[in-house]
Amino acid sequence: MSGLQCLATENIWFDKHRYDEAEKRFYEGVNGPSTQQQQVKTALQQPKGRQQKRQHRNSSSHAGGDQELVSRMKSLELENQTLHKVVENMRAALQKLESRVAMLEKTPASAAVPCAKAAPVQAAPAKQMENGGGDDDDDDIDLFGSDDEDEEAERLKQERIDAYSAKKAKKPTLIAKSSILLDVKPWDDETDMAQLEECVRSVQMDGLLWGASKLVPVGYGIKKLQINCVVEDDKVGTDILEEEITKFEDFVQSVDVAAFNKI
């Protein structure tokens, strides 16, 4: 038998995968499982771990939800208690108002006034009956009151008006006044300025009060008289002052208003 025939009858090469698998198992038994098997195991274990995590999350979420519900229930209970207190206070206030309204309805204050006013009217017929003048005529009874009340009201009104007028008359009235500064110019430098000032101050009228004065040089040796005065606006005006001062033609050439201020 030749070598080729021996190889043809031998079947070891056809079962090579079996030997490879046996060799693989042998080495796995010596060195541990291969990386592929580990990956398969981890892949199988991962779903279990995820499921456990989900269960843990669900349990924790349920616990947190229960705590939140408990806190909300407590807050609602507190709000309910406060609302009960508010309602009780409102009921007490309403009862007080109802009692006050009932008391006012029983004893109205407006009914007492007409009764007091009607008492004098009813007293007059009673006196007539006592005096023997018992006539049944309706003309003797004044159902609408007499004119005495109207006269009394008018008298009181007039007294109040008179008192107010007297009080107002006693109050001092405000008098409007003004301060005026006048420039009085002479004819020339030979004019006696002292005499000119005497002439100006000789102007006297009700509501006029002369003040300080001074001489102000104008030019070429000529000086003007600058004099101050206080006047009452209702009694004295600038036109009257100028007219009265310019009457002294021998000394005064012109009069001008240098300043005018309200006081």
GROMACS .gro file of C-alpha atoms in nm:
model
  263
    1MET     CA    1   0.000   0.000   0.000
    2SER     CA    2   0.151   0.329  -0.111
    3GLY     CA    3   0.166   0.660   0.087
    4LEU     CA    4  -0.105   0.822  -0.122
    5GLN     CA    5  -0.344   0.544  -0.047
    6CYS     CA    6  -0.269   0.572   0.323
    7LEU     CA    7  -0.350   0.945   0.312
    8ALA     CA    8  -0.669   0.879   0.117
    9THR     CA    9  -0.796   0.639   0.381
   10GLU     CA   10  -0.697   0.872   0.670
   11ASN     CA   11  -0.986   1.110   0.770
   12ILE     CA   12  -0.803   1.340   1.017
   13TRP     CA   13  -0.809   1.639   0.778
   14PHE     CA   14  -1.178   1.615   0.722
   15ASP     CA   15  -1.246   1.643   1.098
   16LYS     CA   16  -1.013   1.937   1.149
   17HIS     CA   17  -1.281   2.161   1.296
   18ARG     CA   18  -1.347   1.904   1.562
   19TYR     CA   19  -0.982   1.901   1.662
   20ASP     CA   20  -0.972   2.281   1.659
   21GLU     CA   21  -1.273   2.303   1.886
   22ALA     CA   22  -1.121   2.042   2.121
   23GLU     CA   23  -0.796   2.235   2.130
   24LYS     CA   24  -0.986   2.558   2.201
   25ARG     CA   25  -1.171   2.401   2.489
   26PHE     CA   26  -0.844   2.265   2.627
   27TYR     CA   27  -0.680   2.607   2.630
   28GLU     CA   28  -0.994   2.772   2.772
   29GLY     CA   29  -0.988   2.524   3.056
   30VAL     CA   30  -0.627   2.612   3.126
   31ASN     CA   31  -0.632   2.994   3.069
   32GLY     CA   32  -0.999   3.082   3.133
   33PRO     CA   33  -1.275   3.181   2.888
   34SER     CA   34  -1.200   3.385   2.579
   35THR     CA   35  -1.281   3.752   2.529
   36GLN     CA   36  -1.577   3.676   2.302
   37GLN     CA   37  -1.746   3.467   2.570
   38GLN     CA   38  -1.683   3.741   2.824
   39GLN     CA   39  -1.844   3.993   2.590
   40VAL     CA   40  -2.144   3.763   2.550
   41LYS     CA   41  -2.174   3.727   2.927
   42THR     CA   42  -2.150   4.100   2.983
   43ALA     CA   43  -2.407   4.159   2.708
   44LEU     CA   44  -2.642   3.919   2.887
   45GLN     CA   45  -2.574   4.078   3.224
   46GLN     CA   46  -2.628   4.438   3.104
   47PRO     CA   47  -3.007   4.404   3.057
   48LYS     CA   48  -3.034   4.264   3.408
   49GLY     CA   49  -2.842   4.560   3.553
   50ARG     CA   50  -3.055   4.807   3.362
   51GLN     CA   51  -3.369   4.642   3.487
   52GLN     CA   52  -3.242   4.661   3.845
   53LYS     CA   53  -3.157   5.032   3.801
   54ARG     CA   54  -3.503   5.101   3.662
   55GLN     CA   55  -3.664   4.923   3.954
   56HIS     CA   56  -3.451   5.127   4.196
   57ARG     CA   57  -3.544   5.452   4.020
   58ASN     CA   58  -3.911   5.364   4.022
   59SER     CA   59  -3.899   5.286   4.393
   60SER     CA   60  -3.716   5.614   4.471
   61SER     CA   61  -3.957   5.815   4.254
   62HIS     CA   62  -4.252   5.655   4.431
   63ALA     CA   63  -4.099   5.747   4.768
   64GLY     CA   64  -4.035   6.108   4.658
   65GLY     CA   65  -4.391   6.134   4.521
   66ASP     CA   66  -4.534   6.013   4.851
   67GLN     CA   67  -4.334   6.275   5.046
   68GLU     CA   68  -4.454   6.550   4.812
   69LEU     CA   69  -4.815   6.438   4.855
   70VAL     CA   70  -4.775   6.443   5.232
   71SER     CA   71  -4.631   6.797   5.229
   72ARG     CA   72  -4.908   6.923   5.001
   73MET     CA   73  -5.173   6.767   5.222
   74LYS     CA   74  -5.022   6.938   5.527
   75SER     CA   75  -5.020   7.277   5.352
   76LEU     CA   76  -5.382   7.227   5.244
   77GLU     CA   77  -5.480   7.146   5.600
   78LEU     CA   78  -5.315   7.468   5.724
   79GLU     CA   79  -5.493   7.673   5.457
   80ASN     CA   80  -5.821   7.507   5.549
   81GLN     CA   81  -5.772   7.600   5.914
   82THR     CA   82  -5.697   7.965   5.828
   83LEU     CA   83  -6.003   7.980   5.603
   84HIS     CA   84  -6.216   7.844   5.885
   85LYS     CA   85  -6.086   8.119   6.113
   86VAL     CA   86  -6.163   8.388   5.853
   87VAL     CA   87  -6.515   8.254   5.804
   88GLU     CA   88  -6.576   8.253   6.178
   89ASN     CA   89  -6.458   8.616   6.207
   90MET     CA   90  -6.683   8.720   5.920
   91ARG     CA   91  -6.979   8.544   6.079
   92ALA     CA   92  -6.917   8.720   6.411
   93ALA     CA   93  -6.895   9.061   6.236
   94LEU     CA   94  -7.215   8.986   6.043
   95GLN     CA   95  -7.398   8.895   6.363
   96LYS     CA   96  -7.285   9.223   6.523
   97LEU     CA   97  -7.409   9.420   6.221
   98GLU     CA   98  -7.743   9.239   6.226
   99SER     CA   99  -7.788   9.313   6.597
  100ARG     CA  100  -7.708   9.684   6.543
  101VAL     CA  101  -7.952   9.707   6.251
  102ALA     CA  102  -8.222   9.541   6.462
  103MET     CA  103  -8.163   9.792   6.743
  104LEU     CA  104  -8.179  10.086   6.502
  105GLU     CA  105  -8.501   9.956   6.351
  106LYS     CA  106  -8.659   9.922   6.695
  107THR     CA  107  -8.558  10.273   6.813
  108PRO     CA  108  -8.508  10.498   6.506
  109ALA     CA  109  -8.351  10.835   6.587
  110SER     CA  110  -8.540  11.012   6.310
  111ALA     CA  111  -8.876  10.940   6.474
  112ALA     CA  112  -8.779  11.122   6.794
  113VAL     CA  113  -8.723  11.458   6.623
  114PRO     CA  114  -9.070  11.494   6.463
  115CYS     CA  115  -9.228  11.395   6.793
  116ALA     CA  116  -9.035  11.667   6.977
  117LYS     CA  117  -9.130  11.924   6.715
  118ALA     CA  118  -9.496  11.822   6.715
  119ALA     CA  119  -9.525  11.850   7.094
  120PRO     CA  120  -9.571  12.233   7.105
  121VAL     CA  121  -9.829  12.218   6.826
  122GLN     CA  122 -10.034  11.961   7.015
  123ALA     CA  123 -10.003  12.154   7.343
  124ALA     CA  124 -10.192  12.458   7.211
  125PRO     CA  125 -10.525  12.276   7.147
  126ALA     CA  126 -10.495  12.111   7.490
  127LYS     CA  127 -10.470  12.453   7.661
  128GLN     CA  128 -10.772  12.573   7.463
  129MET     CA  129 -10.972  12.276   7.585
  130GLU     CA  130 -10.875  12.351   7.945
  131ASN     CA  131 -10.978  12.718   7.906
  132GLY     CA  132 -11.326  12.619   7.789
  133GLY     CA  133 -11.283  12.709   7.425
  134GLY     CA  134 -11.370  12.360   7.297
  135ASP     CA  135 -11.475  12.431   6.937
  136ASP     CA  136 -11.476  12.149   6.685
  137ASP     CA  137 -11.374  12.379   6.400
  138ASP     CA  138 -11.079  12.252   6.203
  139ASP     CA  139 -10.968  12.610   6.137
  140ASP     CA  140 -10.847  12.650   6.494
  141ILE     CA  141 -10.600  12.360   6.463
  142ASP     CA  142 -10.283  12.426   6.262
  143LEU     CA  143 -10.182  12.087   6.127
  144PHE     CA  144  -9.877  12.218   5.940
  145GLY     CA  145  -9.727  12.431   6.219
  146SER     CA  146  -9.727  12.807   6.261
  147ASP     CA  147  -9.517  13.080   6.111
  148ASP     CA  148  -9.339  13.137   6.443
  149GLU     CA  149  -9.084  12.869   6.358
  150ASP     CA  150  -9.004  13.035   6.025
  151GLU     CA  151  -8.965  13.372   6.196
  152GLU     CA  152  -8.735  13.222   6.458
  153ALA     CA  153  -8.521  13.058   6.188
  154GLU     CA  154  -8.497  13.385   5.996
  155ARG     CA  155  -8.400  13.571   6.312
  156LEU     CA  156  -8.125  13.322   6.392
  157LYS     CA  157  -8.000  13.341   6.036
  158GLN     CA  158  -7.989  13.719   6.044
  159GLU     CA  159  -7.803  13.715   6.377
  160ARG     CA  160  -7.540  13.483   6.235
  161ILE     CA  161  -7.498  13.702   5.927
  162ASP     CA  162  -7.459  14.014   6.141
  163ALA     CA  163  -7.202  13.840   6.365
  164TYR     CA  164  -7.003  13.730   6.062
  165SER     CA  165  -7.012  14.079   5.911
  166ALA     CA  166  -6.894  14.234   6.237
  167LYS     CA  167  -6.612  13.983   6.268
  168LYS     CA  168  -6.507  14.048   5.911
  169ALA     CA  169  -6.515  14.424   5.963
  170LYS     CA  170  -6.282  14.397   6.263
  171LYS     CA  171  -6.023  14.210   6.061
  172PRO     CA  172  -5.760  14.454   5.929
  173THR     CA  173  -5.754  14.490   5.554
  174LEU     CA  174  -5.433  14.466   5.358
  175ILE     CA  175  -5.326  14.804   5.220
  176ALA     CA  176  -5.130  14.797   4.896
  177LYS     CA  177  -4.823  15.022   4.911
  178SER     CA  178  -4.539  15.111   4.675
  179SER     CA  179  -4.192  15.255   4.711
  180ILE     CA  180  -4.111  15.525   4.452
  181LEU     CA  181  -3.770  15.681   4.380
  182LEU     CA  182  -3.799  16.021   4.209
  183ASP     CA  183  -3.535  16.218   4.019
  184VAL     CA  184  -3.602  16.594   4.051
  185LYS     CA  185  -3.384  16.798   3.812
  186PRO     CA  186  -3.315  17.174   3.859
  187TRP     CA  187  -3.276  17.436   3.586
  188ASP     CA  188  -2.904  17.499   3.630
  189ASP     CA  189  -2.614  17.477   3.871
  190GLU     CA  190  -2.718  17.798   4.045
  191THR     CA  191  -3.045  17.651   4.176
  192ASP     CA  192  -3.062  17.624   4.554
  193MET     CA  193  -3.097  17.247   4.604
  194ALA     CA  194  -3.185  17.284   4.974
  195GLN     CA  195  -3.474  17.510   4.884
  196LEU     CA  196  -3.575  17.272   4.609
  197GLU     CA  197  -3.587  16.982   4.858
  198GLU     CA  198  -3.799  17.187   5.097
  199CYS     CA  199  -4.043  17.257   4.817
  200VAL     CA  200  -4.065  16.887   4.728
  201ARG     CA  201  -4.121  16.781   5.090
  202SER     CA  202  -4.388  17.048   5.128
  203VAL     CA  203  -4.612  16.835   4.908
  204GLN     CA  204  -4.832  16.656   5.162
  205MET     CA  205  -5.135  16.435   5.105
  206ASP     CA  206  -5.308  16.136   5.261
  207GLY     CA  207  -5.117  15.815   5.189
  208LEU     CA  208  -4.781  15.987   5.116
  209LEU     CA  209  -4.469  15.949   5.328
  210TRP     CA  210  -4.136  16.108   5.226
  211GLY     CA  211  -3.811  15.923   5.290
  212ALA     CA  212  -3.437  15.968   5.243
  213SER     CA  213  -3.287  16.189   4.977
  214LYS     CA  214  -2.949  16.265   4.823
  215LEU     CA  215  -2.786  16.483   4.556
  216VAL     CA  216  -2.655  16.300   4.248
  217PRO     CA  217  -2.422  16.485   4.005
  218VAL     CA  218  -2.547  16.502   3.648
  219GLY     CA  219  -2.276  16.703   3.469
  220TYR     CA  220  -2.134  17.055   3.428
  221GLY     CA  221  -2.170  17.116   3.800
  222ILE     CA  222  -2.542  17.039   3.795
  223LYS     CA  223  -2.685  16.800   4.054
  224LYS     CA  224  -3.028  16.638   4.072
  225LEU     CA  225  -3.231  16.557   4.383
  226GLN     CA  226  -3.301  16.187   4.425
  227ILE     CA  227  -3.570  16.136   4.689
  228ASN     CA  228  -3.760  15.830   4.807
  229CYS     CA  229  -4.124  15.810   4.914
  230VAL     CA  230  -4.381  15.546   5.013
  231VAL     CA  231  -4.737  15.582   4.885
  232GLU     CA  232  -5.065  15.397   4.920
  233ASP     CA  233  -5.169  15.277   4.577
  234ASP     CA  234  -5.537  15.357   4.626
  235LYS     CA  235  -5.472  15.718   4.737
  236VAL     CA  236  -5.155  15.846   4.565
  237GLY     CA  237  -5.023  15.795   4.214
  238THR     CA  238  -4.709  15.898   4.028
  239ASP     CA  239  -4.900  16.139   3.805
  240ILE     CA  240  -5.026  16.336   4.105
  241LEU     CA  241  -4.677  16.356   4.253
  242GLU     CA  242  -4.524  16.484   3.929
  243GLU     CA  243  -4.800  16.737   3.887
  244GLU     CA  244  -4.764  16.873   4.242
  245ILE     CA  245  -4.381  16.890   4.231
  246THR     CA  246  -4.364  17.060   3.890
  247LYS     CA  247  -4.578  17.342   4.026
  248PHE     CA  248  -4.255  17.484   4.173
  249GLU     CA  249  -4.144  17.617   3.834
  250ASP     CA  250  -3.871  17.841   3.980
  251PHE     CA  251  -3.673  17.540   4.106
  252VAL     CA  252  -3.792  17.228   3.923
  253GLN     CA  253  -3.726  17.162   3.557
  254SER     CA  254  -3.860  16.800   3.540
  255VAL     CA  255  -3.954  16.498   3.753
  256ASP     CA  256  -3.882  16.139   3.651
  257VAL     CA  257  -3.958  15.806   3.818
  258ALA     CA  258  -3.624  15.631   3.869
  259ALA     CA  259  -3.761  15.318   4.044
  260PHE     CA  260  -4.103  15.180   4.136
  261ASN     CA  261  -4.138  14.877   4.370
  262LYS     CA  262  -4.441  14.714   4.530
  263ILE     CA  263  -4.424  14.664   4.907
   0.00000   0.00000   0.00000
